JSON list of C-alpha atoms in Angstrom, two decimals:
[
{"chain": "A", "resi": 1, "resn": "MET", "atom": "CA", "xyz": [239.66, 75.64, 118.56]},
{"chain": "A", "resi": 2, "resn": "HIS", "atom": "CA", "xyz": [236.59, 76.43, 116.45]},
{"chain": "A", "resi": 3, "resn": "VAL", "atom": "CA", "xyz": [233.88, 73.77, 116.89]},
{"chain": "A", "resi": 4, "resn": "GLN", "atom": "CA", "xyz": [233.60, 73.18, 113.15]},
{"chain": "A", "resi": 5, "resn": "GLU", "atom": "CA", "xyz": [237.39, 72.88, 112.74]},
{"chain": "A", "resi": 6, "resn": "TRP", "atom": "CA", "xyz": [237.46, 70.35, 115.57]},
{"chain": "A", "resi": 7, "resn": "LEU", "atom": "CA", "xyz": [234.64, 68.33, 113.99]},
{"chain": "A", "resi": 8, "resn": "GLU", "atom": "CA", "xyz": [236.66, 68.13, 110.75]},
{"chain": "A", "resi": 9, "resn": "THR", "atom": "CA", "xyz": [239.21, 65.97, 112.58]},
{"chain": "A", "resi": 10, "resn": "VAL", "atom": "CA", "xyz": [236.56, 63.49, 113.78]},
{"chain": "A", "resi": 11, "resn": "PRO", "atom": "CA", "xyz": [235.37, 60.49, 111.67]},
{"chain": "A", "resi": 12, "resn": "ALA", "atom": "CA", "xyz": [231.84, 60.76, 110.23]},
{"chain": "A", "resi": 13, "resn": "VAL", "atom": "CA", "xyz": [230.44, 57.91, 112.37]},
{"chain": "A", "resi": 14, "resn": "SER", "atom": "CA", "xyz": [231.77, 59.60, 115.50]},
{"chain": "A", "resi": 15, "resn": "ILE", "atom": "CA", "xyz": [230.14, 62.90, 114.50]},
{"chain": "A", "resi": 16, "resn": "TYR", "atom": "CA", "xyz": [226.76, 61.19, 114.05]},
{"chain": "A", "resi": 17, "resn": "ALA", "atom": "CA", "xyz": [227.14, 59.63, 117.50]},
{"chain": "A", "resi": 18, "resn": "LEU", "atom": "CA", "xyz": [228.41, 62.87, 119.07]},
{"chain": "A", "resi": 19, "resn": "VAL", "atom": "CA", "xyz": [225.49, 64.93, 117.74]},
{"chain": "A", "resi": 20, "resn": "GLY", "atom": "CA", "xyz": [222.94, 62.33, 118.88]},
{"chain": "A", "resi": 21, "resn": "VAL", "atom": "CA", "xyz": [224.48, 61.99, 122.35]},
{"chain": "A", "resi": 22, "resn": "VAL", "atom": "CA", "xyz": [224.94, 65.73, 123.00]},
{"chain": "A", "resi": 23, "resn": "ILE", "atom": "CA", "xyz": [221.38, 66.56, 121.89]},
{"chain": "A", "resi": 24, "resn": "GLY", "atom": "CA", "xyz": [220.04, 63.57, 123.82]},
{"chain": "A", "resi": 25, "resn": "LEU", "atom": "CA", "xyz": [221.76, 64.64, 127.04]},
{"chain": "A", "resi": 26, "resn": "GLU", "atom": "CA", "xyz": [220.60, 68.24, 126.57]},
{"chain": "A", "resi": 27, "resn": "SER", "atom": "CA", "xyz": [217.02, 67.07, 126.04]},
{"chain": "A", "resi": 28, "resn": "LEU", "atom": "CA", "xyz": [217.34, 64.83, 129.09]},
{"chain": "A", "resi": 29, "resn": "GLY", "atom": "CA", "xyz": [217.98, 67.92, 131.23]},
{"chain": "A", "resi": 30, "resn": "ILE", "atom": "CA", "xyz": [221.76, 68.42, 131.21]},
{"chain": "A", "resi": 31, "resn": "PRO", "atom": "CA", "xyz": [222.82, 71.93, 130.06]},
{"chain": "A", "resi": 32, "resn": "LEU", "atom": "CA", "xyz": [224.89, 71.27, 126.91]},
{"chain": "A", "resi": 33, "resn": "PRO", "atom": "CA", "xyz": [225.33, 73.24, 123.63]},
{"chain": "A", "resi": 34, "resn": "GLY", "atom": "CA", "xyz": [223.27, 70.85, 121.51]},
{"chain": "A", "resi": 35, "resn": "GLU", "atom": "CA", "xyz": [222.16, 73.51, 119.05]},
{"chain": "A", "resi": 36, "resn": "ILE", "atom": "CA", "xyz": [225.71, 74.75, 118.43]},
{"chain": "A", "resi": 37, "resn": "VAL", "atom": "CA", "xyz": [226.99, 71.22, 117.85]},
{"chain": "A", "resi": 38, "resn": "LEU", "atom": "CA", "xyz": [224.12, 70.48, 115.45]},
{"chain": "A", "resi": 39, "resn": "VAL", "atom": "CA", "xyz": [224.62, 73.70, 113.46]},
{"chain": "A", "resi": 40, "resn": "SER", "atom": "CA", "xyz": [228.37, 73.10, 113.23]},
{"chain": "A", "resi": 41, "resn": "ALA", "atom": "CA", "xyz": [227.89, 69.51, 112.04]},
{"chain": "A", "resi": 42, "resn": "ALA", "atom": "CA", "xyz": [225.26, 70.56, 109.48]},
{"chain": "A", "resi": 43, "resn": "LEU", "atom": "CA", "xyz": [227.60, 73.22, 108.07]},
{"chain": "A", "resi": 44, "resn": "LEU", "atom": "CA", "xyz": [230.36, 70.66, 107.89]},
{"chain": "A", "resi": 45, "resn": "SER", "atom": "CA", "xyz": [228.11, 68.22, 106.03]},
{"chain": "A", "resi": 46, "resn": "SER", "atom": "CA", "xyz": [227.46, 70.88, 103.36]},
{"chain": "A", "resi": 47, "resn": "GLN", "atom": "CA", "xyz": [231.18, 71.18, 102.68]},
{"chain": "A", "resi": 48, "resn": "HIS", "atom": "CA", "xyz": [232.37, 67.58, 103.03]},
{"chain": "A", "resi": 49, "resn": "GLY", "atom": "CA", "xyz": [230.76, 64.66, 101.21]},
{"chain": "A", "resi": 50, "resn": "GLU", "atom": "CA", "xyz": [231.83, 62.17, 103.89]},
{"chain": "A", "resi": 51, "resn": "LEU", "atom": "CA", "xyz": [229.16, 63.50, 106.25]},
{"chain": "A", "resi": 52, "resn": "ASN", "atom": "CA", "xyz": [225.64, 62.64, 105.09]},
{"chain": "A", "resi": 53, "resn": "PRO", "atom": "CA", "xyz": [223.10, 65.32, 106.14]},
{"chain": "A", "resi": 54, "resn": "VAL", "atom": "CA", "xyz": [220.22, 62.83, 106.08]},
{"chain": "A", "resi": 55, "resn": "VAL", "atom": "CA", "xyz": [221.96, 60.49, 108.51]},
{"chain": "A", "resi": 56, "resn": "LEU", "atom": "CA", "xyz": [222.98, 63.50, 110.60]},
{"chain": "A", "resi": 57, "resn": "GLY", "atom": "CA", "xyz": [219.38, 64.74, 110.77]},
{"chain": "A", "resi": 58, "resn": "ILE", "atom": "CA", "xyz": [218.13, 61.26, 111.73]},
{"chain": "A", "resi": 59, "resn": "CYS", "atom": "CA", "xyz": [220.71, 60.96, 114.53]},
{"chain": "A", "resi": 60, "resn": "ALA", "atom": "CA", "xyz": [219.89, 64.43, 115.83]},
{"chain": "A", "resi": 61, "resn": "THR", "atom": "CA", "xyz": [216.14, 63.70, 115.75]},
{"chain": "A", "resi": 62, "resn": "ALA", "atom": "CA", "xyz": [216.60, 60.34, 117.48]},
{"chain": "A", "resi": 63, "resn": "GLY", "atom": "CA", "xyz": [218.75, 61.94, 120.18]},
{"chain": "A", "resi": 64, "resn": "ALA", "atom": "CA", "xyz": [216.16, 64.66, 120.77]},
{"chain": "A", "resi": 65, "resn": "ILE", "atom": "CA", "xyz": [213.21, 62.25, 121.04]},
{"chain": "A", "resi": 66, "resn": "ILE", "atom": "CA", "xyz": [214.99, 59.61, 123.13]},
{"chain": "A", "resi": 67, "resn": "GLY", "atom": "CA", "xyz": [216.59, 62.19, 125.43]},
{"chain": "A", "resi": 68, "resn": "ASP", "atom": "CA", "xyz": [213.28, 63.92, 126.08]},
{"chain": "A", "resi": 69, "resn": "SER", "atom": "CA", "xyz": [211.58, 60.58, 126.78]},
{"chain": "A", "resi": 70, "resn": "ILE", "atom": "CA", "xyz": [214.25, 59.59, 129.31]},
{"chain": "A", "resi": 71, "resn": "GLY", "atom": "CA", "xyz": [213.96, 63.03, 130.91]},
{"chain": "A", "resi": 72, "resn": "TYR", "atom": "CA", "xyz": [210.19, 62.55, 131.16]},
{"chain": "A", "resi": 73, "resn": "ALA", "atom": "CA", "xyz": [210.63, 59.17, 132.88]},
{"chain": "A", "resi": 74, "resn": "ILE", "atom": "CA", "xyz": [213.19, 60.61, 135.33]},
{"chain": "A", "resi": 75, "resn": "GLY", "atom": "CA", "xyz": [210.96, 63.60, 136.09]},
{"chain": "A", "resi": 76, "resn": "ARG", "atom": "CA", "xyz": [207.90, 61.42, 136.63]},
{"chain": "A", "resi": 77, "resn": "LYS", "atom": "CA", "xyz": [209.81, 59.22, 139.08]},
{"chain": "A", "resi": 78, "resn": "GLY", "atom": "CA", "xyz": [211.79, 61.97, 140.81]},
{"chain": "A", "resi": 79, "resn": "GLY", "atom": "CA", "xyz": [209.01, 64.53, 141.18]},
{"chain": "A", "resi": 80, "resn": "ARG", "atom": "CA", "xyz": [209.56, 67.87, 142.92]},
{"chain": "A", "resi": 81, "resn": "PRO", "atom": "CA", "xyz": [212.64, 66.67, 144.86]},
{"chain": "A", "resi": 82, "resn": "LEU", "atom": "CA", "xyz": [214.34, 66.19, 141.48]},
{"chain": "A", "resi": 83, "resn": "LEU", "atom": "CA", "xyz": [213.82, 69.86, 140.63]},
{"chain": "A", "resi": 84, "resn": "ALA", "atom": "CA", "xyz": [215.28, 70.87, 143.99]},
{"chain": "A", "resi": 85, "resn": "TRP", "atom": "CA", "xyz": [218.32, 68.67, 143.34]},
{"chain": "A", "resi": 86, "resn": "LEU", "atom": "CA", "xyz": [218.77, 70.12, 139.84]},
{"chain": "A", "resi": 87, "resn": "GLU", "atom": "CA", "xyz": [218.57, 73.65, 141.28]},
{"chain": "A", "resi": 88, "resn": "ARG", "atom": "CA", "xyz": [221.47, 72.82, 143.61]},
{"chain": "A", "resi": 89, "resn": "LYS", "atom": "CA", "xyz": [223.53, 71.27, 140.80]},
{"chain": "A", "resi": 90, "resn": "PHE", "atom": "CA", "xyz": [222.67, 73.78, 138.03]},
{"chain": "A", "resi": 91, "resn": "PRO", "atom": "CA", "xyz": [221.50, 76.97, 139.83]},
{"chain": "A", "resi": 92, "resn": "LYS", "atom": "CA", "xyz": [221.78, 79.17, 136.72]},
{"chain": "A", "resi": 93, "resn": "HIS", "atom": "CA", "xyz": [219.52, 76.94, 134.63]},
{"chain": "A", "resi": 94, "resn": "PHE", "atom": "CA", "xyz": [217.19, 75.35, 137.20]},
{"chain": "A", "resi": 95, "resn": "SER", "atom": "CA", "xyz": [216.62, 78.33, 139.48]},
{"chain": "A", "resi": 96, "resn": "ALA", "atom": "CA", "xyz": [213.22, 78.65, 141.13]},
{"chain": "A", "resi": 97, "resn": "ALA", "atom": "CA", "xyz": [212.38, 81.59, 138.84]},
{"chain": "A", "resi": 98, "resn": "ASN", "atom": "CA", "xyz": [213.25, 79.65, 135.66]},
{"chain": "A", "resi": 99, "resn": "VAL", "atom": "CA", "xyz": [211.35, 76.57, 136.80]},
{"chain": "A", "resi": 100, "resn": "GLY", "atom": "CA", "xyz": [208.36, 78.71, 137.75]},
{"chain": "A", "resi": 101, "resn": "SER", "atom": "CA", "xyz": [208.32, 80.39, 134.33]},
{"chain": "A", "resi": 102, "resn": "ALA", "atom": "CA", "xyz": [208.57, 77.03, 132.54]},
{"chain": "A", "resi": 103, "resn": "GLU", "atom": "CA", "xyz": [205.81, 75.61, 134.72]},
{"chain": "A", "resi": 104, "resn": "GLN", "atom": "CA", "xyz": [203.55, 78.52, 133.82]},
{"chain": "A", "resi": 105, "resn": "SER", "atom": "CA", "xyz": [204.20, 77.79, 130.13]},
{"chain": "A", "resi": 106, "resn": "PHE", "atom": "CA", "xyz": [203.16, 74.17, 130.68]},
{"chain": "A", "resi": 107, "resn": "GLN", "atom": "CA", "xyz": [200.01, 75.20, 132.54]},
{"chain": "A", "resi": 108, "resn": "LYS", "atom": "CA", "xyz": [199.09, 77.61, 129.75]},
{"chain": "A", "resi": 109, "resn": "TRP", "atom": "CA", "xyz": [200.03, 75.57, 126.67]},
{"chain": "A", "resi": 110, "resn": "GLY", "atom": "CA", "xyz": [199.95, 71.98, 127.89]},
{"chain": "A", "resi": 111, "resn": "MET", "atom": "CA", "xyz": [201.51, 69.51, 125.46]},
{"chain": "A", "resi": 112, "resn": "TRP", "atom": "CA", "xyz": [202.39, 72.32, 123.05]},
{"chain": "A", "resi": 113, "resn": "ALA", "atom": "CA", "xyz": [204.86, 73.66, 125.61]},
{"chain": "A", "resi": 114, "resn": "VAL", "atom": "CA", "xyz": [206.89, 70.51, 124.89]},
{"chain": "A", "resi": 115, "resn": "PHE", "atom": "CA", "xyz": [206.66, 71.14, 121.15]},
{"chain": "A", "resi": 116, "resn": "PHE", "atom": "CA", "xyz": [207.52, 74.86, 121.19]},
{"chain": "A", "resi": 117, "resn": "GLY", "atom": "CA", "xyz": [210.00, 74.38, 124.03]},
{"chain": "A", "resi": 118, "resn": "ARG", "atom": "CA", "xyz": [212.18, 72.48, 121.56]},
{"chain": "A", "resi": 119, "resn": "PHE", "atom": "CA", "xyz": [212.91, 75.78, 119.79]},
{"chain": "A", "resi": 120, "resn": "VAL", "atom": "CA", "xyz": [213.86, 77.72, 122.96]},
{"chain": "A", "resi": 121, "resn": "ALA", "atom": "CA", "xyz": [217.30, 77.01, 124.41]},
{"chain": "A", "resi": 122, "resn": "LEU", "atom": "CA", "xyz": [216.32, 77.03, 128.09]},
{"chain": "A", "resi": 123, "resn": "LEU", "atom": "CA", "xyz": [212.95, 75.31, 127.70]},
{"chain": "A", "resi": 124, "resn": "ARG", "atom": "CA", "xyz": [214.62, 72.57, 125.66]},
{"chain": "A", "resi": 125, "resn": "ILE", "atom": "CA", "xyz": [216.36, 71.49, 128.86]},
{"chain": "A", "resi": 126, "resn": "PHE", "atom": "CA", "xyz": [213.20, 71.68, 130.98]},
{"chain": "A", "resi": 127, "resn": "ALA", "atom": "CA", "xyz": [210.66, 70.07, 128.66]},
{"chain": "A", "resi": 128, "resn": "GLY", "atom": "CA", "xyz": [211.18, 66.37, 129.37]},
{"chain": "A", "resi": 129, "resn": "PRO", "atom": "CA", "xyz": [211.81, 66.39, 133.14]},
{"chain": "A", "resi": 130, "resn": "LEU", "atom": "CA", "xyz": [209.16, 69.03, 133.86]},
{"chain": "A", "resi": 131, "resn": "ALA", "atom": "CA", "xyz": [206.51, 67.22, 131.81]},
{"chain": "A", "resi": 132, "resn": "GLY", "atom": "CA", "xyz": [207.20, 64.13, 133.92]},
{"chain": "A", "resi": 133, "resn": "VAL", "atom": "CA", "xyz": [207.11, 66.05, 137.21]},
{"chain": "A", "resi": 134, "resn": "LEU", "atom": "CA", "xyz": [203.76, 67.62, 136.24]},
{"chain": "A", "resi": 135, "resn": "ARG", "atom": "CA", "xyz": [202.41, 64.16, 135.31]},
{"chain": "A", "resi": 136, "resn": "MET", "atom": "CA", "xyz": [201.51, 65.07, 131.74]},
{"chain": "A", "resi": 137, "resn": "PRO", "atom": "CA", "xyz": [199.85, 62.05, 130.05]},
{"chain": "A", "resi": 138, "resn": "TYR", "atom": "CA", "xyz": [202.60, 60.24, 128.18]},
{"chain": "A", "resi": 139, "resn": "TRP", "atom": "CA", "xyz": [200.68, 59.97, 124.91]},
{"chain": "A", "resi": 140, "resn": "LYS", "atom": "CA", "xyz": [200.34, 63.77, 124.78]},
{"chain": "A", "resi": 141, "resn": "PHE", "atom": "CA", "xyz": [203.99, 64.20, 125.66]},
{"chain": "A", "resi": 142, "resn": "LEU", "atom": "CA", "xyz": [205.05, 61.65, 123.04]},
{"chain": "A", "resi": 143, "resn": "ILE", "atom": "CA", "xyz": [203.14, 63.36, 120.21]},
{"chain": "A", "resi": 144, "resn": "ALA", "atom": "CA", "xyz": [204.61, 66.78, 121.02]},
{"chain": "A", "resi": 145, "resn": "ASN", "atom": "CA", "xyz": [208.05, 65.27, 121.62]},
{"chain": "A", "resi": 146, "resn": "VAL", "atom": "CA", "xyz": [208.19, 63.42, 118.29]},
{"chain": "A", "resi": 147, "resn": "LEU", "atom": "CA", "xyz": [206.81, 66.33, 116.25]},
{"chain": "A", "resi": 148, "resn": "GLY", "atom": "CA", "xyz": [209.09, 68.84, 117.95]},
{"chain": "A", "resi": 149, "resn": "GLY", "atom": "CA", "xyz": [212.14, 66.60, 117.60]},
{"chain": "A", "resi": 150, "resn": "ILE", "atom": "CA", "xyz": [211.57, 66.00, 113.90]},
{"chain": "A", "resi": 151, "resn": "ILE", "atom": "CA", "xyz": [210.86, 69.62, 113.00]},
{"chain": "A", "resi": 152, "resn": "TRP", "atom": "CA", "xyz": [213.59, 71.14, 115.20]},
{"chain": "A", "resi": 153, "resn": "ALA", "atom": "CA", "xyz": [216.44, 68.66, 114.62]},
{"chain": "A", "resi": 154, "resn": "GLY", "atom": "CA", "xyz": [215.57, 67.69, 111.06]},
{"chain": "A", "resi": 155, "resn": "GLY", "atom": "CA", "xyz": [214.59, 71.21, 110.07]},
{"chain": "A", "resi": 156, "resn": "THR", "atom": "CA", "xyz": [217.71, 72.79, 111.54]},
{"chain": "A", "resi": 157, "resn": "THR", "atom": "CA", "xyz": [219.91, 70.28, 109.74]},
{"chain": "A", "resi": 158, "resn": "ALA", "atom": "CA", "xyz": [218.14, 70.84, 106.42]},
{"chain": "A", "resi": 159, "resn": "VAL", "atom": "CA", "xyz": [218.16, 74.65, 106.63]},
{"chain": "A", "resi": 160, "resn": "ILE", "atom": "CA", "xyz": [221.80, 74.96, 107.69]},
{"chain": "A", "resi": 161, "resn": "TYR", "atom": "CA", "xyz": [222.86, 72.39, 105.11]},
{"chain": "A", "resi": 162, "resn": "TYR", "atom": "CA", "xyz": [221.04, 74.31, 102.36]},
{"chain": "A", "resi": 163, "resn": "ILE", "atom": "CA", "xyz": [222.64, 77.59, 103.46]},
{"chain": "A", "resi": 164, "resn": "GLY", "atom": "CA", "xyz": [226.03, 75.91, 103.42]},
{"chain": "A", "resi": 165, "resn": "VAL", "atom": "CA", "xyz": [225.56, 74.54, 99.90]},
{"chain": "A", "resi": 166, "resn": "VAL", "atom": "CA", "xyz": [224.22, 77.78, 98.44]},
{"chain": "A", "resi": 167, "resn": "ALA", "atom": "CA", "xyz": [226.75, 80.05, 100.12]},
{"chain": "A", "resi": 168, "resn": "GLU", "atom": "CA", "xyz": [229.73, 77.72, 100.49]},
{"chain": "A", "resi": 169, "resn": "ASP", "atom": "CA", "xyz": [232.33, 80.19, 99.20]},
{"chain": "A", "resi": 170, "resn": "TRP", "atom": "CA", "xyz": [230.98, 82.97, 101.40]},
{"chain": "A", "resi": 171, "resn": "LEU", "atom": "CA", "xyz": [230.83, 80.70, 104.44]},
{"chain": "A", "resi": 172, "resn": "LYS", "atom": "CA", "xyz": [234.47, 79.70, 103.95]},
{"chain": "A", "resi": 173, "resn": "ARG", "atom": "CA", "xyz": [235.46, 83.31, 104.46]},
{"chain": "A", "resi": 174, "resn": "PHE", "atom": "CA", "xyz": [233.01, 83.82, 107.34]},
{"chain": "A", "resi": 175, "resn": "SER", "atom": "CA", "xyz": [232.96, 80.45, 109.06]},
{"chain": "A", "resi": 176, "resn": "TYR", "atom": "CA", "xyz": [231.42, 81.87, 112.23]},
{"chain": "A", "resi": 177, "resn": "PHE", "atom": "CA", "xyz": [228.22, 82.93, 110.46]},
{"chain": "A", "resi": 178, "resn": "GLY", "atom": "CA", "xyz": [226.16, 79.84, 111.25]},
{"chain": "A", "resi": 179, "resn": "LEU", "atom": "CA", "xyz": [227.41, 79.60, 114.83]},
{"chain": "A", "resi": 180, "resn": "ALA", "atom": "CA", "xyz": [226.84, 83.32, 115.40]},
{"chain": "A", "resi": 181, "resn": "ILE", "atom": "CA", "xyz": [223.19, 82.94, 114.38]},
{"chain": "A", "resi": 182, "resn": "ALA", "atom": "CA", "xyz": [222.75, 79.92, 116.66]},
{"chain": "A", "resi": 183, "resn": "VAL", "atom": "CA", "xyz": [224.41, 81.70, 119.59]},
{"chain": "A", "resi": 184, "resn": "LEU", "atom": "CA", "xyz": [222.36, 84.86, 119.09]},
{"chain": "A", "resi": 185, "resn": "ILE", "atom": "CA", "xyz": [219.13, 82.87, 118.93]},
{"chain": "A", "resi": 186, "resn": "GLY", "atom": "CA", "xyz": [220.11, 80.86, 121.99]},
{"chain": "A", "resi": 187, "resn": "VAL", "atom": "CA", "xyz": [221.16, 83.92, 124.03]},
{"chain": "A", "resi": 188, "resn": "GLY", "atom": "CA", "xyz": [218.09, 85.86, 122.95]},
{"chain": "A", "resi": 189, "resn": "SER", "atom": "CA", "xyz": [215.80, 83.00, 123.92]},
{"chain": "A", "resi": 190, "resn": "MET", "atom": "CA", "xyz": [217.52, 82.62, 127.29]},
{"chain": "A", "resi": 191, "resn": "LEU", "atom": "CA", "xyz": [217.26, 86.36, 128.05]},
{"chain": "A", "resi": 192, "resn": "PHE", "atom": "CA", "xyz": [213.59, 86.35, 127.06]},
{"chain": "A", "resi": 193, "resn": "VAL", "atom": "CA", "xyz": [212.82, 83.39, 129.33]},
{"chain": "A", "resi": 194, "resn": "LYS", "atom": "CA", "xyz": [214.81, 84.93, 132.21]},
{"chain": "A", "resi": 195, "resn": "ARG", "atom": "CA", "xyz": [212.93, 88.20, 131.83]},
{"chain": "A", "resi": 196, "resn": "ARG", "atom": "CA", "xyz": [209.61, 86.35, 131.88]},
{"chain": "A", "resi": 197, "resn": "ALA", "atom": "CA", "xyz": [210.79, 84.37, 134.91]},
{"chain": "A", "resi": 198, "resn": "LYS", "atom": "CA", "xyz": [211.67, 87.55, 136.84]},
{"chain": "A", "resi": 199, "resn": "LYS", "atom": "CA", "xyz": [208.29, 89.10, 136.04]},
{"chain": "A", "resi": 200, "resn": "SER", "atom": "CA", "xyz": [206.51, 85.92, 137.11]},
{"chain": "A", "resi": 201, "resn": "ALA", "atom": "CA", "xyz": [208.51, 85.75, 140.35]},
{"chain": "A", "resi": 202, "resn": "ALA", "atom": "CA", "xyz": [207.73, 89.41, 141.11]},
{"chain": "A", "resi": 203, "resn": "ALA", "atom": "CA", "xyz": [204.03, 88.84, 140.41]},
{"chain": "A", "resi": 204, "resn": "ARG", "atom": "CA", "xyz": [203.96, 85.80, 142.69]},
{"chain": "A", "resi": 205, "resn": "GLU", "atom": "CA", "xyz": [205.72, 87.73, 145.48]},
{"chain": "A", "resi": 206, "resn": "ALA", "atom": "CA", "xyz": [203.26, 90.61, 145.14]},
{"chain": "A", "resi": 207, "resn": "GLU", "atom": "CA", "xyz": [200.34, 88.18, 145.21]},
{"chain": "A", "resi": 208, "resn": "ASN", "atom": "CA", "xyz": [201.71, 86.36, 148.25]},
{"chain": "A", "resi": 209, "resn": "GLY", "atom": "CA", "xyz": [202.30, 89.68, 149.99]},
{"chain": "A", "resi": 210, "resn": "GLY", "atom": "CA", "xyz": [198.72, 90.74, 149.32]},
{"chain": "A", "resi": 211, "resn": "GLU", "atom": "CA", "xyz": [197.39, 87.46, 150.66]},
{"chain": "A", "resi": 212, "resn": "SER", "atom": "CA", "xyz": [199.53, 87.80, 153.82]},
{"chain": "A", "resi": 213, "resn": "GLU", "atom": "CA", "xyz": [198.16, 91.31, 154.50]},
{"chain": "A", "resi": 214, "resn": "SER", "atom": "CA", "xyz": [194.61, 90.11, 153.91]},
{"chain": "A", "resi": 215, "resn": "THR", "atom": "CA", "xyz": [195.10, 87.18, 156.30]},
{"chain": "A", "resi": 216, "resn": "ALA", "atom": "CA", "xyz": [196.59, 89.46, 158.96]},
{"chain": "A", "resi": 217, "resn": "ALA", "atom": "CA", "xyz": [193.63, 91.84, 158.67]},
{"chain": "A", "resi": 218, "resn": "ASP", "atom": "CA", "xyz": [191.13, 88.99, 158.95]},
{"chain": "A", "resi": 219, "resn": "SER", "atom": "CA", "xyz": [192.87, 87.57, 162.02]},
{"chain": "A", "resi": 220, "resn": "ALA", "atom": "CA", "xyz": [193.13, 90.93, 163.90]},
{"chain": "A", "resi": 221, "resn": "PRO", "atom": "CA", "xyz": [191.09, 90.95, 167.17]},
{"chain": "A", "resi": 222, "resn": "VAL", "atom": "CA", "xyz": [187.74, 92.75, 167.08]},
{"chain": "A", "resi": 223, "resn": "PRO", "atom": "CA", "xyz": [187.34, 95.37, 169.87]},
{"chain": "A", "resi": 224, "resn": "ALA", "atom": "CA", "xyz": [184.75, 94.39, 172.48]},
{"chain": "A", "resi": 225, "resn": "ALA", "atom": "CA", "xyz": [181.53, 96.41, 172.55]},
{"chain": "A", "resi": 226, "resn": "ASP", "atom": "CA", "xyz": [181.26, 99.13, 175.25]},
{"chain": "A", "resi": 227, "resn": "PRO", "atom": "CA", "xyz": [178.69, 97.87, 177.80]},
{"chain": "A", "resi": 228, "resn": "SER", "atom": "CA", "xyz": [177.63, 101.44, 178.61]},
{"chain": "A", "resi": 229, "resn": "HIS", "atom": "CA", "xyz": [176.01, 101.80, 175.16]}
]
């Protein structure tokens, strides 16, 4: 069943809770389709007066901020062993290459990796736990987390709601439009991050290989001098 059609059968209060919980769990580090659920609910709110877009945006924002904060706390306590455990449980999402790419983003951008990571499907899962593992100061994490949560969750709700109101008749005939955009953005972001991860992994392997050759050359025995000379 289409996600939006399924949401139409659910009471408004349950939809608010569902959106907040799904986005919260995704932000915490569990791979879930938070963006698809949010887009579907926002489209639904533009076509049915029972679902208030303001309340929906608040619930989505709260879920994003709270979920990321819990993920940060878990990552700070679990450390590197947590990432190893996540790789075993979710190998497609928490592979060594993906984690390495996300870690490079954190090293390069710092707290802004948390902010911009909110808009990238794969990094949205990493942001909270990885910030905790890397011991990012909580006040920096909190600022980026709150700003990113408000702009991503609130902004997505507002934009999709506006599209739904303006093009309601058109959207009724093409109900997959909003979801198609969300899926394309999500898949594109994931492919981009995976490509960066593969390049980073290849660069690290090449660097490690070069260091190994250099170490072997340095440790090779030096021929003894000929006493006849």
